[in-house]
Amino acid sequence: MKVILFGATGMVGQGVLRECLLDPGVESVLAVGRSPTGRQDGKLREIVHDNFLDVSAIESRLAGFDACFFCLGVSSVGMSEERYRHLTHDITLAAAQTLARLNPGMVFVYVTGRGTDATEQGRLMWARVKGKTENDLLKLPFKAAYMFRPAGIQPLHGIRSKTGWVQAIYVAASPLLSLLNRTAPNYMTTTEQVGRAMIKVARDGYPRPVLESGDINAV
Ligand SMILES: NC(=O)c1ccc[n+]([C@@H]2O[C@H](COP(=O)([O-])OP(=O)(O)OC[C@H]3O[C@@H](n4cnc5c(N)ncnc54)[C@H](OP(=O)(O)O)[C@@H]3O)[C@@H](O)[C@H]2O)c1
């Protein structure tokens, strides 16, 4: 499987990258981001690109892939709806539309979050925006598209969040998160489980397009 990975420098993306590099069924990984991952691996190639609303300049390098794991995303905390929609919906759809055109056999996996609002009408701004993003992705002509909706994600193997306050919470709550991960799989998963589940779903498919935390842990 040839994988293209967006957001490989983030907490979720670092976990997905680690699992892809470890999995013998993943032949190669192309990481596309605005900053380099800093990792060296024979399976890894990278494109550093700064305008994710327009990927035409790198389009020729985005064809020939079996799966896209889209882990680029931001927290909505302190952000206007317009800015959050731009960074969440518009950037994701710009990349996904190009990838669907260039890779008709591609499986696209998107990381959203627990509570995403598929009606696009609810009170929570982030949930509406993620809901519209999911809905629009599911309309694209991919071989299949899967929406991963984790709740909490415990970073393992030294992985860190790019968002300072998120990282602080994870460090402070680390023992509790380990306990929750064992006892409450519907509310907690790990970067390792997310990465492994993405690879499995891309390879073998899944009966439903939306996977909640418990589904991710059970895949
Ligand atoms: N962390 C959690 O517990 C959790 C739980 C549920 C869902 N999620 C979802 O998972 C996704 C990823 O979260 P995360 O925790 O991995 O976030 P993170 O650690 O803050 O990483 C964000 C990633 O997105 C990239 N990025 C952010 N803004 C960008 C922009 N304007 N242009 C290009 N790249 C940009 C970052 O690149 P740089 O390295 O260049 O900044 C980084 O690779 C988000 O959609 C989040 O809602 C996370």
mmCIF file of C-alpha atoms and ligand atoms in Angstrom:
data_model
loop_
_atom_site.group_PDB
_atom_site.id
_atom_site.type_symbol
_atom_site.label_atom_id
_atom_site.label_comp_id
_atom_site.label_asym_id
_atom_site.label_seq_id
_atom_site.Cartn_x
_atom_site.Cartn_y
_atom_site.Cartn_z
ATOM 1 C CA MET A 1 0.000 0.000 0.000
ATOM 2 C CA LYS A 2 1.302 3.451 -0.958
ATOM 3 C CA VAL A 3 0.171 6.047 1.577
ATOM 4 C CA ILE A 4 -0.002 9.831 1.482
ATOM 5 C CA LEU A 5 -0.146 11.431 4.923
ATOM 6 C CA PHE A 6 -1.198 14.996 5.753
ATOM 7 C CA GLY A 7 -0.380 16.422 9.208
ATOM 8 C CA ALA A 8 2.492 14.002 9.939
ATOM 9 C CA THR A 9 4.057 16.517 12.353
ATOM 10 C CA GLY A 10 0.974 16.637 14.603
ATOM 11 C CA MET A 11 0.125 14.359 17.503
ATOM 12 C CA VAL A 12 -2.223 12.114 15.559
ATOM 13 C CA GLY A 13 -0.119 12.259 12.397
ATOM 14 C CA GLN A 14 3.088 11.310 14.216
ATOM 15 C CA GLY A 15 1.325 8.224 15.535
ATOM 16 C CA VAL A 16 -0.011 7.308 12.115
ATOM 17 C CA LEU A 17 3.411 7.844 10.536
ATOM 18 C CA ARG A 18 5.043 5.582 13.126
ATOM 19 C CA GLU A 19 2.599 2.741 12.444
ATOM 20 C CA CYS A 20 2.959 3.145 8.659
ATOM 21 C CA LEU A 21 6.742 2.936 8.873
ATOM 22 C CA LEU A 22 6.496 -0.179 11.074
ATOM 23 C CA ASP A 23 3.877 -1.994 8.977
ATOM 24 C CA PRO A 24 5.424 -4.251 6.317
ATOM 25 C CA GLY A 25 2.253 -3.913 4.233
ATOM 26 C CA VAL A 26 2.881 -0.192 3.761
ATOM 27 C CA GLU A 27 5.344 0.141 0.900
ATOM 28 C CA SER A 28 5.916 3.901 1.066
ATOM 29 C CA VAL A 29 4.692 7.053 2.793
ATOM 30 C CA LEU A 30 4.606 10.547 1.322
ATOM 31 C CA ALA A 31 4.232 13.099 4.115
ATOM 32 C CA VAL A 32 2.790 16.426 2.971
ATOM 33 C CA GLY A 33 3.014 19.297 5.433
ATOM 34 C CA ARG A 34 4.040 22.891 5.938
ATOM 35 C CA SER A 35 7.021 21.757 8.034
ATOM 36 C CA PRO A 36 9.298 18.698 7.806
ATOM 37 C CA THR A 37 8.819 15.704 10.107
ATOM 38 C CA GLY A 38 12.511 15.464 10.970
ATOM 39 C CA ARG A 39 12.348 11.693 10.498
ATOM 40 C CA GLN A 40 14.621 9.622 8.304
ATOM 41 C CA ASP A 41 13.335 6.337 6.929
ATOM 42 C CA GLY A 42 13.809 4.468 3.663
ATOM 43 C CA LYS A 43 10.006 4.328 3.208
ATOM 44 C CA LEU A 44 9.441 8.040 3.844
ATOM 45 C CA ARG A 45 9.430 10.907 1.347
ATOM 46 C CA GLU A 46 8.245 14.419 2.115
ATOM 47 C CA ILE A 47 6.790 17.463 0.451
ATOM 48 C CA VAL A 48 6.896 20.758 2.330
ATOM 49 C CA HIS A 49 4.188 23.034 0.981
ATOM 50 C CA ASP A 50 2.816 26.252 2.450
ATOM 51 C CA ASN A 51 -0.547 26.903 0.786
ATOM 52 C CA PHE A 52 -2.924 24.050 1.413
ATOM 53 C CA LEU A 53 -5.831 25.783 -0.318
ATOM 54 C CA ASP A 54 -3.922 25.389 -3.577
ATOM 55 C CA VAL A 55 -1.966 22.181 -4.129
ATOM 56 C CA SER A 56 -1.653 22.629 -7.910
ATOM 57 C CA ALA A 57 2.116 23.275 -7.650
ATOM 58 C CA ILE A 58 2.680 19.789 -6.139
ATOM 59 C CA GLU A 59 -0.115 18.006 -8.020
ATOM 60 C CA SER A 60 2.210 15.963 -10.221
ATOM 61 C CA ARG A 61 3.571 14.256 -7.080
ATOM 62 C CA LEU A 62 0.164 13.380 -5.603
ATOM 63 C CA ALA A 63 -0.829 10.578 -8.009
ATOM 64 C CA GLY A 64 -0.329 6.832 -7.671
ATOM 65 C CA PHE A 65 -1.445 6.359 -4.057
ATOM 66 C CA ASP A 66 -3.732 3.735 -2.515
ATOM 67 C CA ALA A 67 -4.633 5.564 0.686
ATOM 68 C CA CYS A 68 -4.642 9.053 2.191
ATOM 69 C CA PHE A 69 -4.563 9.498 5.973
ATOM 70 C CA PHE A 70 -5.617 13.095 6.586
ATOM 71 C CA CYS A 71 -4.504 14.084 10.109
ATOM 72 C CA LEU A 72 -4.028 17.813 9.484
ATOM 73 C CA GLY A 73 -6.354 19.726 11.790
ATOM 74 C CA VAL A 74 -6.593 22.395 14.470
ATOM 75 C CA SER A 75 -8.408 22.999 17.727
ATOM 76 C CA SER A 76 -11.321 25.438 17.473
ATOM 77 C CA VAL A 77 -10.533 26.987 20.873
ATOM 78 C CA GLY A 78 -10.351 30.771 20.550
ATOM 79 C CA MET A 79 -10.992 30.710 16.808
ATOM 80 C CA SER A 80 -13.740 32.416 14.795
ATOM 81 C CA GLU A 81 -16.059 30.137 12.818
ATOM 82 C CA GLU A 82 -14.735 31.584 9.560
ATOM 83 C CA ARG A 83 -11.106 30.852 10.453
ATOM 84 C CA TYR A 84 -11.911 27.371 11.800
ATOM 85 C CA ARG A 85 -13.933 26.539 8.670
ATOM 86 C CA HIS A 86 -11.043 27.701 6.498
ATOM 87 C CA LEU A 87 -8.499 25.535 8.366
ATOM 88 C CA THR A 88 -10.811 22.547 8.717
ATOM 89 C CA HIS A 89 -13.256 22.324 5.825
ATOM 90 C CA ASP A 90 -11.624 24.353 3.048
ATOM 91 C CA ILE A 91 -8.080 23.004 3.386
ATOM 92 C CA THR A 92 -9.280 19.406 3.702
ATOM 93 C CA LEU A 93 -11.640 19.602 0.724
ATOM 94 C CA ALA A 94 -9.056 21.356 -1.483
ATOM 95 C CA ALA A 95 -6.615 18.491 -0.932
ATOM 96 C CA ALA A 96 -9.272 15.760 -1.081
ATOM 97 C CA GLN A 97 -10.803 16.990 -4.368
ATOM 98 C CA THR A 98 -7.379 16.928 -6.013
ATOM 99 C CA LEU A 99 -6.554 13.496 -4.591
ATOM 100 C CA ALA A 100 -9.907 12.012 -5.704
ATOM 101 C CA ARG A 101 -9.323 13.265 -9.246
ATOM 102 C CA LEU A 102 -5.766 11.911 -9.392
ATOM 103 C CA ASN A 103 -6.354 8.625 -7.503
ATOM 104 C CA PRO A 104 -9.766 7.094 -8.284
ATOM 105 C CA GLY A 105 -8.822 3.881 -6.435
ATOM 106 C CA MET A 106 -7.866 5.734 -3.254
ATOM 107 C CA VAL A 107 -9.242 5.127 0.247
ATOM 108 C CA PHE A 108 -9.439 8.418 2.168
ATOM 109 C CA VAL A 109 -9.387 8.425 5.978
ATOM 110 C CA TYR A 110 -10.140 11.664 7.826
ATOM 111 C CA VAL A 111 -9.684 12.385 11.535
ATOM 112 C CA THR A 112 -12.624 14.304 12.948
ATOM 113 C CA GLY A 113 -13.745 13.854 16.552
ATOM 114 C CA ARG A 114 -16.400 12.431 18.865
ATOM 115 C CA GLY A 115 -19.541 14.573 18.757
ATOM 116 C CA THR A 116 -19.171 15.643 15.136
ATOM 117 C CA ASP A 117 -22.548 16.945 13.968
ATOM 118 C CA ALA A 118 -23.585 15.327 10.684
ATOM 119 C CA THR A 119 -26.776 17.478 10.604
ATOM 120 C CA GLU A 120 -24.554 20.614 10.344
ATOM 121 C CA GLN A 121 -27.289 22.406 12.342
ATOM 122 C CA GLY A 122 -26.311 21.949 16.003
ATOM 123 C CA ARG A 123 -25.189 24.524 18.580
ATOM 124 C CA LEU A 124 -21.491 23.596 18.658
ATOM 125 C CA MET A 125 -19.505 25.462 16.014
ATOM 126 C CA TRP A 126 -16.643 22.952 15.734
ATOM 127 C CA ALA A 127 -19.062 20.030 15.452
ATOM 128 C CA ARG A 128 -21.026 21.696 12.634
ATOM 129 C CA VAL A 129 -17.859 22.489 10.686
ATOM 130 C CA LYS A 130 -16.474 18.970 11.138
ATOM 131 C CA GLY A 131 -19.903 17.594 10.154
ATOM 132 C CA LYS A 132 -19.939 19.552 6.917
ATOM 133 C CA THR A 133 -16.361 18.471 6.226
ATOM 134 C CA GLU A 134 -17.283 14.811 6.740
ATOM 135 C CA ASN A 135 -20.426 15.114 4.603
ATOM 136 C CA ASP A 136 -18.569 16.774 1.729
ATOM 137 C CA LEU A 137 -15.735 14.224 1.868
ATOM 138 C CA LEU A 138 -18.245 11.370 1.699
ATOM 139 C CA LYS A 139 -19.593 12.799 -1.597
ATOM 140 C CA LEU A 140 -16.211 12.633 -3.360
ATOM 141 C CA PRO A 141 -15.526 9.791 -5.818
ATOM 142 C CA PHE A 142 -12.985 7.888 -3.715
ATOM 143 C CA LYS A 143 -12.995 4.093 -3.701
ATOM 144 C CA ALA A 144 -14.063 4.563 -0.063
ATOM 145 C CA ALA A 145 -13.889 7.263 2.606
ATOM 146 C CA TYR A 146 -13.834 6.709 6.376
ATOM 147 C CA MET A 147 -14.370 9.254 9.107
ATOM 148 C CA PHE A 148 -12.480 8.525 12.336
ATOM 149 C CA ARG A 149 -14.140 10.150 15.345
ATOM 150 C CA PRO A 150 -11.856 9.563 18.321
ATOM 151 C CA ALA A 151 -12.661 11.158 21.691
ATOM 152 C CA GLY A 152 -9.484 11.398 23.793
ATOM 153 C CA ILE A 153 -6.244 10.161 22.231
ATOM 154 C CA GLN A 154 -3.371 9.176 24.473
ATOM 155 C CA PRO A 155 -0.024 9.940 22.809
ATOM 156 C CA LEU A 156 2.400 7.001 23.094
ATOM 157 C CA HIS A 157 6.038 6.379 22.166
ATOM 158 C CA GLY A 158 7.188 9.915 22.992
ATOM 159 C CA ILE A 159 4.709 11.580 20.635
ATOM 160 C CA ARG A 160 3.722 15.148 21.511
ATOM 161 C CA SER A 161 0.876 17.462 20.528
ATOM 162 C CA LYS A 162 1.807 20.585 18.571
ATOM 163 C CA THR A 163 -0.788 22.455 20.617
ATOM 164 C CA GLY A 164 0.840 23.504 23.916
ATOM 165 C CA TRP A 165 -2.227 23.370 26.144
ATOM 166 C CA VAL A 166 -3.270 19.992 24.740
ATOM 167 C CA GLN A 167 0.206 18.597 25.452
ATOM 168 C CA ALA A 168 0.083 19.988 29.011
ATOM 169 C CA ILE A 169 -3.236 18.238 29.641
ATOM 170 C CA TYR A 170 -1.913 14.949 28.284
ATOM 171 C CA VAL A 171 1.191 15.082 30.472
ATOM 172 C CA ALA A 172 -0.765 15.990 33.617
ATOM 173 C CA ALA A 173 -3.439 13.355 32.996
ATOM 174 C CA SER A 174 -1.190 10.564 31.730
ATOM 175 C CA PRO A 175 -1.952 7.981 34.490
ATOM 176 C CA LEU A 176 -5.697 8.643 34.207
ATOM 177 C CA LEU A 177 -5.559 8.313 30.422
ATOM 178 C CA SER A 178 -3.885 4.897 30.668
ATOM 179 C CA LEU A 179 -6.631 3.768 33.034
ATOM 180 C CA LEU A 180 -9.377 5.162 30.797
ATOM 181 C CA ASN A 181 -7.824 3.505 27.784
ATOM 182 C CA ARG A 182 -8.233 0.118 29.455
ATOM 183 C CA THR A 183 -11.649 0.741 31.000
ATOM 184 C CA ALA A 184 -13.472 3.156 28.664
ATOM 185 C CA PRO A 185 -12.627 2.365 25.032
ATOM 186 C CA ASN A 186 -15.573 4.453 23.853
ATOM 187 C CA TYR A 187 -13.883 7.561 25.256
ATOM 188 C CA MET A 188 -10.171 6.937 24.883
ATOM 189 C CA THR A 189 -7.843 5.541 22.288
ATOM 190 C CA THR A 190 -4.107 5.885 21.595
ATOM 191 C CA THR A 191 -2.015 7.218 18.740
ATOM 192 C CA GLU A 192 -0.935 3.614 18.114
ATOM 193 C CA GLN A 193 -4.495 2.315 17.884
ATOM 194 C CA VAL A 194 -5.526 5.157 15.559
ATOM 195 C CA GLY A 195 -2.585 4.471 13.230
ATOM 196 C CA ARG A 196 -3.105 0.731 13.151
ATOM 197 C CA ALA A 197 -6.847 1.105 12.587
ATOM 198 C CA MET A 198 -6.303 3.498 9.666
ATOM 199 C CA ILE A 199 -4.012 1.009 7.943
ATOM 200 C CA LYS A 200 -6.416 -1.882 8.582
ATOM 201 C CA VAL A 201 -9.476 0.014 7.336
ATOM 202 C CA ALA A 202 -7.658 1.244 4.219
ATOM 203 C CA ARG A 203 -6.521 -2.282 3.449
ATOM 204 C CA ASP A 204 -9.614 -4.335 4.348
ATOM 205 C CA GLY A 205 -12.485 -1.818 4.377
ATOM 206 C CA TYR A 206 -15.089 -1.331 7.116
ATOM 207 C CA PRO A 207 -18.869 -1.877 7.101
ATOM 208 C CA ARG A 208 -19.654 1.767 7.966
ATOM 209 C CA PRO A 209 -18.105 5.098 6.876
ATOM 210 C CA VAL A 210 -17.971 6.524 10.422
ATOM 211 C CA LEU A 211 -15.816 4.936 13.145
ATOM 212 C CA GLU A 212 -16.233 6.082 16.728
ATOM 213 C CA SER A 213 -13.566 5.543 19.414
ATOM 214 C CA GLY A 214 -14.811 2.052 20.329
ATOM 215 C CA ASP A 215 -14.788 1.026 16.660
ATOM 216 C CA ILE A 216 -11.225 2.332 16.226
ATOM 217 C CA ASN A 217 -10.084 0.283 19.218
ATOM 218 C CA ALA A 218 -11.885 -2.844 18.011
ATOM 219 C CA VAL A 219 -10.724 -2.807 14.373
HETATM 220 N N1 LIG B 1 -5.431 15.279 19.976
HETATM 221 C C1 LIG B 1 -6.572 14.719 20.290
HETATM 222 O O1 LIG B 1 -6.769 14.204 21.415
HETATM 223 C C2 LIG B 1 -7.684 14.634 19.267
HETATM 224 C C3 LIG B 1 -8.870 13.990 19.618
HETATM 225 C C4 LIG B 1 -9.884 13.894 18.674
HETATM 226 C C5 LIG B 1 -9.708 14.440 17.420
HETATM 227 N N2 LIG B 1 -8.536 15.074 17.093
HETATM 228 C C6 LIG B 1 -8.409 15.654 15.758
HETATM 229 O O2 LIG B 1 -7.231 15.176 15.126
HETATM 230 C C7 LIG B 1 -6.724 16.171 14.223
HETATM 231 C C8 LIG B 1 -5.238 16.350 14.487
HETATM 232 O O3 LIG B 1 -5.080 16.738 15.838
HETATM 233 P P1 LIG B 1 -3.648 16.734 16.543
HETATM 234 O O4 LIG B 1 -3.909 16.555 17.997
HETATM 235 O O5 LIG B 1 -2.735 15.830 15.841
HETATM 236 O O6 LIG B 1 -3.188 18.246 16.300
HETATM 237 P P2 LIG B 1 -1.734 18.890 16.434
HETATM 238 O O7 LIG B 1 -0.821 18.065 17.258
HETATM 239 O O8 LIG B 1 -1.969 20.305 16.840
HETATM 240 O O9 LIG B 1 -1.176 18.837 14.918
HETATM 241 C C9 LIG B 1 -1.811 19.569 13.907
HETATM 242 C C10 LIG B 1 -1.263 19.180 12.554
HETATM 243 O O10 LIG B 1 -1.929 19.960 11.547
HETATM 244 C C11 LIG B 1 -0.962 20.771 10.864
HETATM 245 N N3 LIG B 1 -1.524 22.092 10.596
HETATM 246 C C12 LIG B 1 -2.202 22.882 11.451
HETATM 247 N N4 LIG B 1 -2.563 24.028 10.832
HETATM 248 C C13 LIG B 1 -2.086 23.953 9.557
HETATM 249 C C14 LIG B 1 -2.132 24.819 8.428
HETATM 250 N N5 LIG B 1 -2.730 26.014 8.478
HETATM 251 N N6 LIG B 1 -1.559 24.407 7.274
HETATM 252 C C15 LIG B 1 -0.930 23.222 7.208
HETATM 253 N N7 LIG B 1 -0.847 22.348 8.248
HETATM 254 C C16 LIG B 1 -1.422 22.713 9.402
HETATM 255 C C17 LIG B 1 0.222 20.883 11.818
HETATM 256 O O11 LIG B 1 1.376 21.200 11.070
HETATM 257 P P3 LIG B 1 2.630 21.999 11.720
HETATM 258 O O12 LIG B 1 3.482 20.934 12.367
HETATM 259 O O13 LIG B 1 3.297 22.629 10.569
HETATM 260 O O14 LIG B 1 2.076 22.971 12.723
HETATM 261 C C18 LIG B 1 0.242 19.467 12.408
HETATM 262 O O15 LIG B 1 0.812 18.557 11.487
HETATM 263 C C19 LIG B 1 -7.555 17.439 14.467
HETATM 264 O O16 LIG B 1 -8.513 17.552 13.434
HETATM 265 C C20 LIG B 1 -8.232 17.170 15.796
HETATM 266 O O17 LIG B 1 -9.493 17.808 15.889
HETATM 267 C C21 LIG B 1 -7.517 15.171 17.983
#
